[in-house]
Coordinates of C-alpha atoms in Angstrom, one line a residue:
X16 CA 0.0 0.0 0.0
X17 CA 1.3 3.4 -0.9
X18 CA 1.3 6.3 1.5
X19 CA 1.9 10.0 0.8
X20 CA 4.8 12.0 2.0
X21 CA 4.7 15.7 1.1
X22 CA 3.1 16.0 -2.3
X23 CA 4.5 12.8 -3.8
X24 CA 3.5 9.1 -3.3
X25 CA 5.8 6.4 -2.0
X26 CA 6.7 3.9 -4.7
X27 CA 7.4 6.5 -7.4
X28 CA 10.7 6.9 -9.1
X29 CA 12.3 10.1 -7.9
X30 CA 15.7 11.8 -8.5
X31 CA 18.1 11.7 -5.6
X32 CA 17.4 15.4 -4.9
X33 CA 13.7 14.7 -4.7
X34 CA 14.4 11.7 -2.4
X35 CA 16.4 14.0 0.0
X36 CA 13.5 16.5 0.2
X37 CA 10.9 13.7 0.7
X38 CA 13.1 12.1 3.4
X39 CA 13.6 15.4 5.3
X40 CA 9.8 15.9 5.2
X41 CA 9.3 12.3 6.5
X42 CA 11.6 13.2 9.4
X43 CA 9.5 16.2 10.3
X44 CA 12.1 18.8 9.2
X45 CA 10.5 22.2 8.8
X46 CA 13.7 24.4 8.4
X47 CA 17.2 24.0 7.0
X48 CA 20.1 26.4 7.1
X49 CA 22.6 26.6 4.3
X50 CA 24.3 28.1 1.2
X51 CA 23.9 26.7 -2.3
X52 CA 26.8 25.7 -4.5
X53 CA 27.6 23.7 -7.6
X54 CA 27.4 20.2 -6.2
X55 CA 24.1 20.8 -4.4
X56 CA 22.3 22.7 -7.1
X57 CA 20.0 19.8 -7.9
X58 CA 19.0 19.7 -4.3
X59 CA 18.4 23.4 -4.1
X60 CA 16.3 23.2 -7.3
X61 CA 13.9 20.9 -5.3
X62 CA 14.1 22.8 -2.1
X63 CA 12.8 25.9 -3.9
X64 CA 9.4 24.3 -4.4
X65 CA 9.3 22.2 -1.1
X66 CA 7.4 23.0 2.0
X67 CA 10.7 23.1 4.0
X68 CA 11.8 26.6 4.9
X69 CA 15.4 27.4 3.9
X70 CA 17.4 30.1 5.7
X71 CA 20.2 31.5 3.6
X72 CA 23.1 32.2 5.9
X73 CA 26.1 34.2 4.8
X74 CA 28.7 31.7 5.9
X75 CA 28.5 27.9 6.2
X76 CA 29.9 28.0 9.7
X77 CA 26.9 30.1 10.6
X78 CA 24.6 27.6 9.0
X79 CA 26.0 24.9 11.3
X80 CA 25.7 27.1 14.4
X81 CA 22.2 28.1 13.4
X82 CA 21.1 24.5 13.1
X83 CA 22.8 23.9 16.4
X84 CA 20.9 26.7 18.0
X85 CA 17.6 25.5 16.5
X86 CA 18.2 22.1 18.0
X87 CA 19.1 23.4 21.5
X88 CA 16.0 25.7 21.5
X89 CA 13.5 23.2 20.1
X90 CA 14.8 19.7 21.1
X91 CA 14.5 18.7 17.5
X92 CA 17.5 17.9 15.2
X93 CA 19.0 20.8 13.3
X94 CA 19.8 20.5 9.6
X95 CA 22.4 22.4 7.6
X96 CA 23.4 22.1 4.0
X97 CA 26.7 23.0 2.2
X98 CA 28.3 22.4 -1.1
X99 CA 31.4 20.4 -1.6
X100 CA 35.0 21.4 -0.8
X101 CA 35.2 24.7 1.0
X102 CA 31.5 24.8 1.7
X103 CA 31.7 21.4 3.5
X104 CA 34.9 22.3 5.4
X105 CA 33.4 25.5 6.6
X106 CA 30.9 23.4 8.5
X107 CA 33.6 21.7 10.5
X108 CA 33.8 24.0 13.5
X109 CA 30.0 24.0 13.8
X110 CA 30.0 20.2 13.6
X111 CA 32.7 19.9 16.3
X112 CA 30.8 22.3 18.5
X113 CA 27.7 20.2 18.3
X114 CA 29.7 17.0 19.0
X115 CA 31.3 18.4 22.1
X116 CA 27.9 19.6 23.5
X117 CA 25.9 16.5 22.4
X118 CA 23.6 18.4 20.1
X119 CA 21.5 16.5 17.4
X120 CA 22.5 17.8 14.0
X121 CA 22.4 16.4 10.5
X122 CA 24.8 18.0 8.0
X123 CA 24.2 17.4 4.3
X124 CA 27.1 18.1 2.1
X125 CA 27.5 18.0 -1.7
X126 CA 30.4 16.1 -3.2
X127 CA 31.9 15.8 -6.7
X128 CA 30.4 13.1 -8.9
X129 CA 31.3 9.6 -8.0
X130 CA 33.7 9.0 -10.9
X131 CA 35.6 12.2 -9.9
X132 CA 36.2 11.3 -6.3
X133 CA 39.8 10.8 -5.4
X134 CA 41.1 12.8 -8.3
X135 CA 41.6 16.1 -6.6
X136 CA 38.7 17.5 -8.6
X137 CA 37.6 21.1 -8.4
X138 CA 36.0 21.7 -5.0
X139 CA 36.7 18.2 -3.7
X140 CA 37.5 17.5 -0.1
X141 CA 37.3 14.3 1.9
X142 CA 34.7 15.6 4.3
X143 CA 33.8 12.2 5.7
X144 CA 37.5 11.6 6.6
X145 CA 37.8 15.1 8.0
X146 CA 34.8 14.8 10.2
X147 CA 35.2 11.2 11.3
X148 CA 36.4 12.2 14.8
X149 CA 33.7 14.8 15.4
X150 CA 30.6 13.0 14.3
X151 CA 28.6 10.1 15.7
X152 CA 28.5 8.7 12.2
X153 CA 29.0 9.9 8.7
X154 CA 28.2 8.6 5.2
X155 CA 29.4 8.9 1.6
X156 CA 26.4 7.8 -0.5
X157 CA 27.6 6.2 -3.8
X158 CA 24.3 4.6 -4.8
X159 CA 21.0 6.5 -5.2
X160 CA 19.1 3.4 -4.0
X161 CA 20.8 3.8 -0.5
X162 CA 19.9 7.4 -0.1
X163 CA 16.5 7.2 1.7
X164 CA 17.7 4.5 4.1
X165 CA 20.9 6.5 4.8
X166 CA 19.0 9.7 5.7
X167 CA 16.6 7.7 7.9
X168 CA 19.5 6.1 9.7
X169 CA 21.3 9.4 10.1
X170 CA 18.4 11.1 11.9
X171 CA 17.9 8.0 14.1
X172 CA 21.6 8.0 15.2
X173 CA 21.7 11.8 15.6
X174 CA 18.7 11.8 18.0
X175 CA 19.0 8.6 20.0
X176 CA 21.3 7.7 22.9
X177 CA 23.7 10.5 23.5
X178 CA 22.7 12.9 20.7
X179 CA 25.3 14.3 18.3
X180 CA 26.0 15.4 14.7
X181 CA 25.8 13.1 11.7
X182 CA 27.1 14.0 8.2
X183 CA 25.8 12.7 4.9
X184 CA 28.1 13.4 1.9
X185 CA 26.2 13.1 -1.4
X186 CA 27.9 13.3 -4.8
X187 CA 26.2 15.5 -7.4
X188 CA 25.4 12.7 -9.8
X189 CA 23.6 10.8 -7.1
X190 CA 21.2 13.8 -6.8
X191 CA 20.3 13.5 -10.5
X192 CA 19.9 9.7 -10.8
X193 CA 16.5 8.1 -10.2
X194 CA 15.4 5.4 -7.8
X195 CA 12.2 4.0 -6.5
X196 CA 11.4 6.0 -3.3
X197 CA 10.5 3.8 -0.3
X198 CA 11.1 5.3 3.1
X199 CA 12.1 2.4 5.4
X200 CA 9.6 1.9 8.3
X201 CA 12.2 0.4 10.6
X202 CA 15.9 0.3 11.1
X203 CA 18.3 -2.6 11.6
X204 CA 21.6 -1.3 13.1
X205 CA 23.7 -4.2 14.4
X206 CA 26.0 -2.9 17.1
X207 CA 24.1 0.3 17.8
X208 CA 22.5 0.0 21.2
X209 CA 20.9 2.8 23.3
X210 CA 20.6 1.7 26.9
X211 CA 17.7 3.8 28.4
X212 CA 16.6 1.9 31.5
X213 CA 19.0 1.7 34.5
X214 CA 20.1 -1.5 36.1
X215 CA 17.9 -2.3 39.2
X216 CA 20.8 -3.2 41.5
X217 CA 22.6 0.1 40.8
X218 CA 19.4 2.0 41.3
X219 CA 19.0 0.4 44.7
X220 CA 22.6 1.2 45.6
X221 CA 22.1 4.8 44.6
X222 CA 18.9 5.1 46.6
X223 CA 20.7 3.6 49.7
X224 CA 23.6 6.0 49.3
X225 CA 21.3 9.0 49.0
X226 CA 19.5 7.9 52.1
X227 CA 22.7 7.5 54.1
X228 CA 24.4 10.7 53.0
X229 CA 24.8 13.6 55.4
X230 CA 26.1 16.2 52.8
X231 CA 24.7 15.2 49.4
X232 CA 25.0 17.4 46.4
X233 CA 23.0 17.1 43.1
X234 CA 25.3 18.0 40.2
X235 CA 23.3 18.5 36.9
X236 CA 24.6 18.9 33.3
X237 CA 23.4 19.0 29.7
X238 CA 22.0 15.5 29.9
X239 CA 19.2 16.9 32.2
X240 CA 18.2 19.3 29.4
X241 CA 18.4 16.7 26.6
X242 CA 16.4 14.1 28.4
X243 CA 13.9 16.7 29.8
X244 CA 14.6 15.5 33.3
X245 CA 14.2 18.9 35.0
X246 CA 11.0 17.8 36.8
X247 CA 12.7 14.7 38.2
X248 CA 15.7 16.8 39.3
X249 CA 13.3 19.1 41.2
X250 CA 11.5 16.2 42.8
X251 CA 14.8 14.6 44.0
X252 CA 16.2 17.9 45.3
X253 CA 13.0 18.9 47.1
X254 CA 12.0 15.5 48.3
X255 CA 15.5 14.7 49.7
X256 CA 16.5 18.2 50.7
X257 CA 19.5 18.2 48.5
X258 CA 21.4 21.3 47.3
X259 CA 21.9 21.6 43.5
X260 CA 24.9 22.7 41.6
X261 CA 25.3 22.8 37.8
X262 CA 27.7 22.7 34.9
X263 CA 27.3 25.5 32.3
X264 CA 25.5 22.9 30.1
X265 CA 23.0 22.3 32.9
X266 CA 21.9 25.9 33.2
X267 CA 18.1 26.0 33.2
X268 CA 17.8 22.4 34.4
X269 CA 16.8 23.6 37.9
X270 CA 15.3 27.0 38.8
X271 CA 18.2 29.3 39.9
X272 CA 16.0 31.3 42.2
X273 CA 15.1 28.1 44.1
X274 CA 16.4 28.1 47.8
X275 CA 18.2 24.8 47.1
X276 CA 20.2 26.2 44.1
X277 CA 23.8 26.9 44.9
X278 CA 25.3 27.9 41.6
X279 CA 27.6 26.8 38.8
X280 CA 30.6 24.8 39.8
X281 CA 34.1 25.0 38.4
X282 CA 36.6 27.6 37.1
X283 CA 34.1 30.5 37.2
X284 CA 31.6 28.9 39.5
X285 CA 30.2 30.4 42.7
X286 CA 32.4 30.1 45.8
X287 CA 29.6 28.3 47.6
X288 CA 29.2 25.7 44.8
X289 CA 32.9 25.1 44.8
X290 CA 33.2 24.8 48.6
X291 CA 30.3 22.5 48.6
X292 CA 31.9 20.3 46.0
X293 CA 35.0 20.0 48.2
X294 CA 33.0 19.1 51.4
X295 CA 30.2 16.9 50.1
X296 CA 30.1 13.2 51.0
X297 CA 27.9 12.2 48.0
X298 CA 27.8 13.7 44.5
X299 CA 24.8 12.7 42.4
X300 CA 26.1 13.5 38.9
X301 CA 23.3 13.6 36.3
X302 CA 24.2 14.0 32.6
X303 CA 27.6 15.5 33.3
X304 CA 31.1 14.9 31.9
X305 CA 33.2 16.1 34.9
X306 CA 35.3 18.0 32.4
X307 CA 38.5 19.9 33.4
X308 CA 36.7 23.3 33.8
X309 CA 34.6 21.7 36.5
X310 CA 37.0 19.5 38.3
X311 CA 40.1 21.7 38.4
X312 CA 42.9 19.4 39.6
X313 CA 41.3 16.0 39.2
X314 CA 43.4 14.3 42.0
X315 CA 42.0 16.8 44.5
X316 CA 38.4 16.9 43.2
X317 CA 35.6 16.2 45.8
X318 CA 38.1 14.3 48.1
X319 CA 35.4 13.3 50.6
X320 CA 32.7 12.2 48.2
X321 CA 31.3 9.0 46.9
X322 CA 30.0 9.6 43.4
X323 CA 26.8 8.4 41.7
X324 CA 27.2 9.0 38.0
X325 CA 24.1 8.8 35.7
X326 CA 24.8 9.1 32.0
X327 CA 23.5 7.5 28.8
X328 CA 27.0 7.2 27.4
X329 CA 28.9 4.5 29.2
X330 CA 32.2 5.9 27.9
X331 CA 31.7 9.0 30.1
X332 CA 31.4 7.1 33.3
X333 CA 34.8 6.7 34.9
X334 CA 36.6 8.6 32.1
X335 CA 37.6 11.5 34.4
X336 CA 36.6 10.7 37.9
X337 CA 35.9 7.3 39.6
X338 CA 32.2 6.5 39.8
X339 CA 31.4 4.4 42.9
X340 CA 27.8 3.8 41.6
X341 CA 27.7 3.9 37.8
X342 CA 24.3 4.1 36.2
X343 CA 24.2 3.9 32.4
X344 CA 20.8 5.2 31.4
X345 CA 18.8 8.1 30.2
X346 CA 18.9 10.8 32.8
X347 CA 15.2 11.0 33.2
X348 CA 14.7 7.3 33.4
X349 CA 17.5 6.9 35.9
X350 CA 16.2 9.6 38.2
X351 CA 12.7 8.3 38.0
X352 CA 13.9 4.8 39.0
X353 CA 15.8 6.2 42.0
X354 CA 12.8 8.3 43.1
X355 CA 10.7 5.2 43.3
X356 CA 13.2 3.5 45.6
X357 CA 13.7 6.4 48.1
X358 CA 11.9 5.6 51.4
X359 CA 10.7 9.1 52.3
X360 CA 11.7 12.7 52.7
X361 CA 15.3 13.7 53.5
X362 CA 16.5 16.4 55.9
X363 CA 19.9 18.0 55.5
X364 CA 19.3 21.2 57.4
X365 CA 22.8 21.5 58.9
X366 CA 24.3 21.0 55.4
X367 CA 22.1 23.6 53.9
X368 CA 22.9 26.0 56.6
X369 CA 26.6 25.5 56.0
X370 CA 26.1 26.3 52.3
X371 CA 24.0 29.3 53.1
X372 CA 26.9 30.7 55.2
X373 CA 29.2 30.2 52.3
X374 CA 26.7 32.1 50.1
X375 CA 26.4 34.9 52.5
X376 CA 30.2 35.2 53.1
X377 CA 31.1 34.9 49.4
X378 CA 28.3 36.3 47.2
X379 CA 28.8 37.3 43.6
X380 CA 29.9 40.9 43.7
X381 CA 31.5 43.7 41.7
X382 CA 32.5 47.3 42.3
X383 CA 29.5 49.6 41.5
X384 CA 31.5 52.2 39.7
X385 CA 32.0 52.8 36.0
X386 CA 30.1 50.8 33.4
X387 CA 30.0 47.3 34.5
X388 CA 28.8 44.3 32.4
X389 CA 27.3 42.7 35.5
X390 CA 25.0 45.7 36.0
X391 CA 23.9 45.5 32.3
X392 CA 22.9 41.8 32.8
X393 CA 21.2 42.6 36.1
X394 CA 19.1 45.2 34.4
X395 CA 18.4 43.0 31.4
X396 CA 17.1 40.3 33.8
X397 CA 14.9 42.9 35.6
X398 CA 13.4 44.1 32.3
X399 CA 12.8 40.7 30.8
X400 CA 11.7 39.2 34.2
X401 CA 14.2 36.4 33.5
X402 CA 12.1 35.1 30.6
X403 CA 14.4 35.7 27.6
X404 CA 16.3 33.0 25.7
X405 CA 19.9 34.0 26.2
X406 CA 22.5 33.1 23.5
X407 CA 26.1 33.8 24.2
X408 CA 29.4 33.8 22.5
X409 CA 32.5 32.7 24.4
X410 CA 34.6 34.7 26.8
X411 CA 34.1 36.9 29.8
X412 CA 30.6 37.9 28.7
X413 CA 29.6 34.2 28.6
X414 CA 30.6 33.8 32.3
X415 CA 28.9 37.0 33.4
X416 CA 25.7 35.8 31.6
X417 CA 25.8 32.6 33.5
X418 CA 26.4 34.4 36.8
X419 CA 24.0 37.3 36.5
X420 CA 21.1 36.1 34.4
X421 CA 19.4 33.3 36.5
X422 CA 17.1 31.0 34.6
X423 CA 14.0 29.1 35.7
X424 CA 13.4 26.9 32.6
X425 CA 15.4 24.6 30.3
X426 CA 16.4 25.3 26.7
X427 CA 16.7 29.0 27.5
X428 CA 20.5 29.3 27.6
X429 CA 22.4 28.5 24.4
X430 CA 26.2 28.6 24.6
X431 CA 29.2 26.9 23.2
X432 CA 30.3 25.1 26.4
X433 CA 32.6 22.2 25.4
X434 CA 34.4 23.6 22.3
X435 CA 34.3 27.2 23.4
X436 CA 33.6 28.6 19.9
X437 CA 33.8 32.3 19.4
X438 CA 31.3 33.4 16.8
X439 CA 28.6 30.9 18.0
X440 CA 26.2 33.3 19.6
X441 CA 24.6 35.3 16.8
X442 CA 24.0 32.4 14.4
X443 CA 22.8 30.2 17.2
X444 CA 20.3 32.9 18.2
X445 CA 19.1 32.9 14.5
X446 CA 18.3 29.2 14.9
X447 CA 16.5 29.8 18.2
X448 CA 14.5 32.6 16.6
X449 CA 13.3 30.3 13.9
X450 CA 12.6 27.5 16.4
X451 CA 10.8 29.6 19.0
X452 CA 9.1 32.5 17.2
X453 CA 7.5 35.1 19.4
X454 CA 9.9 34.6 22.3
X455 CA 12.4 37.3 23.4
X456 CA 15.9 36.2 22.3
X457 CA 18.9 38.1 23.5
X458 CA 22.5 37.7 22.2
X459 CA 25.2 38.5 24.8
X460 CA 28.5 38.8 22.9
X461 CA 31.8 40.5 23.0
X462 CA 33.5 42.8 20.4
X463 CA 35.9 39.9 19.5
X464 CA 33.3 37.1 19.2
X465 CA 30.8 39.3 17.4
X466 CA 33.2 40.0 14.5
X467 CA 33.7 36.4 13.8
X468 CA 30.2 36.0 12.3
X469 CA 29.3 39.7 11.9
X470 CA 28.2 39.0 8.3
X471 CA 25.1 37.3 9.7
X472 CA 23.6 40.7 10.3
X473 CA 22.5 40.4 6.7
X474 CA 20.6 37.2 7.5
X475 CA 19.0 38.7 10.5
X476 CA 18.0 41.8 8.5
X477 CA 16.7 39.9 5.6
X478 CA 14.5 37.5 7.6
X479 CA 13.7 40.2 10.2
X480 CA 14.7 37.9 13.0
X481 CA 13.9 39.9 16.2
X482 CA 17.2 39.4 18.0
X483 CA 18.5 41.8 20.5
X484 CA 22.2 41.9 20.3
X485 CA 24.2 43.3 23.3
X486 CA 27.9 43.7 22.7
X487 CA 30.0 43.9 25.9
X488 CA 32.6 46.0 24.2
X489 CA 35.9 46.4 26.1
X490 CA 38.3 46.6 23.1
X491 CA 40.0 43.4 24.0
X492 CA 39.7 39.6 23.6
X493 CA 38.5 39.9 27.1
X494 CA 39.2 36.4 28.6
X495 CA 42.6 36.3 26.8
X496 CA 43.5 39.6 28.4
X497 CA 42.3 38.4 31.8
X498 CA 44.6 35.3 31.6
X499 CA 47.4 37.5 30.4
X500 CA 46.9 39.7 33.5
X501 CA 47.0 36.9 36.0
X502 CA 49.4 34.4 34.4
X503 CA 51.5 36.3 31.9
X504 CA 52.7 39.3 33.8
X505 CA 50.2 41.7 32.2
X506 CA 51.8 41.4 28.8
X507 CA 48.7 41.9 26.7
X508 CA 50.2 40.3 23.6
X509 CA 47.9 40.8 20.6
X510 CA 44.7 40.7 22.7
X511 CA 43.7 44.4 22.2
X512 CA 41.1 44.8 19.4
X513 CA 42.6 47.7 17.6
X514 CA 40.6 49.0 14.7
X515 CA 37.2 47.9 15.9
X516 CA 34.4 49.5 13.7
X517 CA 31.5 51.6 15.0
X518 CA 29.2 48.7 15.5
X519 CA 26.0 50.8 15.6
X520 CA 26.9 52.2 12.1
X521 CA 27.7 48.7 10.9
X522 CA 24.3 47.5 12.1
X523 CA 22.6 50.5 10.5
X524 CA 24.3 49.6 7.2
X525 CA 22.5 46.3 7.4
X526 CA 19.2 48.2 8.1
X527 CA 19.3 47.2 11.8
X528 CA 18.8 50.0 14.4
X529 CA 21.3 50.4 17.1
X530 CA 22.4 52.4 20.1
X531 CA 25.7 53.2 21.8
X532 CA 26.0 53.1 25.6
X533 CA 28.9 54.9 27.2
X534 CA 27.6 55.5 30.8
X535 CA 25.6 53.4 33.3
X536 CA 22.7 55.8 33.3
X537 CA 22.2 55.0 29.6
X538 CA 21.9 51.3 30.1
X539 CA 18.2 50.9 31.0
X540 CA 16.8 53.3 28.3
X541 CA 18.9 51.5 25.7
X542 CA 17.7 48.1 26.8
X543 CA 14.1 49.3 27.0
X544 CA 14.4 50.6 23.4
X545 CA 15.9 47.3 22.2
X546 CA 13.4 45.1 23.9
X547 CA 10.5 47.2 22.6
X548 CA 11.7 47.1 19.0
X549 CA 9.6 44.8 16.8
X550 CA 12.6 43.6 14.8
X551 CA 16.3 43.2 15.5
X552 CA 18.2 45.8 17.5
X553 CA 21.9 46.2 18.5
X554 CA 23.3 47.8 21.7
X555 CA 27.0 48.5 21.8
X556 CA 27.9 48.8 25.5
X557 CA 31.4 50.3 26.2
X558 CA 32.1 48.4 29.4
X559 CA 35.1 49.0 31.7
X560 CA 38.0 47.7 29.7
X561 CA 39.8 45.7 32.4
X562 CA 36.8 44.3 34.3
X563 CA 37.5 40.6 35.3
X564 CA 35.4 37.5 35.9
X565 CA 35.4 36.3 39.5
X566 CA 35.5 33.9 41.2
X567 CA 38.3 32.2 39.2
X568 CA 40.0 28.9 39.9
X569 CA 43.5 29.0 38.3
X570 CA 43.9 26.3 35.7
X571 CA 45.0 23.0 37.3
X572 CA 44.1 24.4 40.7
X573 CA 41.7 23.1 43.4
X574 CA 38.2 24.3 43.7
X575 CA 38.6 25.7 47.2
X576 CA 41.5 27.9 46.1
X577 CA 39.7 30.7 44.2
X578 CA 40.6 34.3 43.3
X579 CA 37.5 36.0 44.5
X580 CA 38.1 39.5 43.1
X581 CA 35.6 42.4 43.4
X582 CA 35.1 44.3 46.7
X583 CA 31.4 45.1 46.2
X584 CA 29.5 48.2 47.2

């Protein structure tokens, strides 16, 4: 029996390009990001009359980041398209970024015709070889009859288990050849297993450890967001009276205004969160990698703690720190199973009081003079009531955004956490704007990061994406300068951004209004104007040039040895 996909019937002979479009529609894809080129022209010929929306970015890297942002904001896989050779290689940074942060992404690249592969043909690059270490899987399709099944398999792998990017490289002649279109109803992937349900014995051990702990700490990461386990996290924290800390990827997985929330842990985490990590006797790590920015010196990390580690990727458990109770499962399923085994409510009043003292003695603080980025973020939070989707680039502004814009919901903080990719923020926000129309979306960027994908102002202007872009402009590569101040004797080698343009005029050249802020009293009126604008708006804030991010744990240091910085006011 035939069934209809899009405007064509299954069982009909279609070109490879038509098959790609039909397969994307079958997977529920409504938007793709990309740039056309010679080897993908047959595909673009079909996309022009398809129901799928195509967003024309101005750089392929931005297409990958936009697809990434779309996925983070929506929970659906993002899709990007590039032509062969330089088009495909321009996707590499975006693919690596998605891989590090476990973001479901399907990248479709054009390739030279099959007979020309391996001959150093014009615009040929071995993109499957190049991306092998930074994809969950990748494919070079050499037979049009394999195309539909390959696309189906790619989406399945990208979105199941620990999500990640998958690349499909399609030679130009495959897109023009014809084959009978049958979309496979099921998959057979020997060797690919996704363990979702936890082992009952390990669940029982975890529940017993939680019941016996005197100073437990719930440590949440990106797996909580991916698995939508935020409600189970709240139930465990509240039911067992357990304080909560997060990695940057876990931001939004637990309400940051909640009395049990302590803060981000790690290099630029709160003092209370870092002290708690050093004193806890039980860490319940959920969907976290225990990366180096969290642990500091691994040998000295959480020296008093037994560790429960819940992660869907078995390779992550024990990779950095020893897990005393390993649970390989989906975060939501693992937490749900533990909740069923817990005997009753917990009470850790003394532990919470100790953490509260640390919070009172070591609050986030900054000197209230000059034009401070922390003040800008505090006022942004007040004006948006904490309900904006925040997209950041990488650097000092990223850390200030984590610290001074608390969130109460998941999928509202989009940032390059694992790879640390400057230039991520603006295109990721473009993807979020497409995925979540009608929601306020604010880009927090720096003058260095902003210029790495500044050409996307054209995309924002053309599609009238209502992004509010706030540039924390200090005339430096800010985090580089901070490290040079602390660890390289203040020799600011090539970190000063000499020759910066007038960003407001640049925005206006792209038909985007903007406003320059030089003094603190101008911050609120500028933010109000930006937020009230129907379309995009840029605010260039000339912050104090040598403001630093505190607290800071020196690289390779221990979490209880922080530089705390500001004096407050």
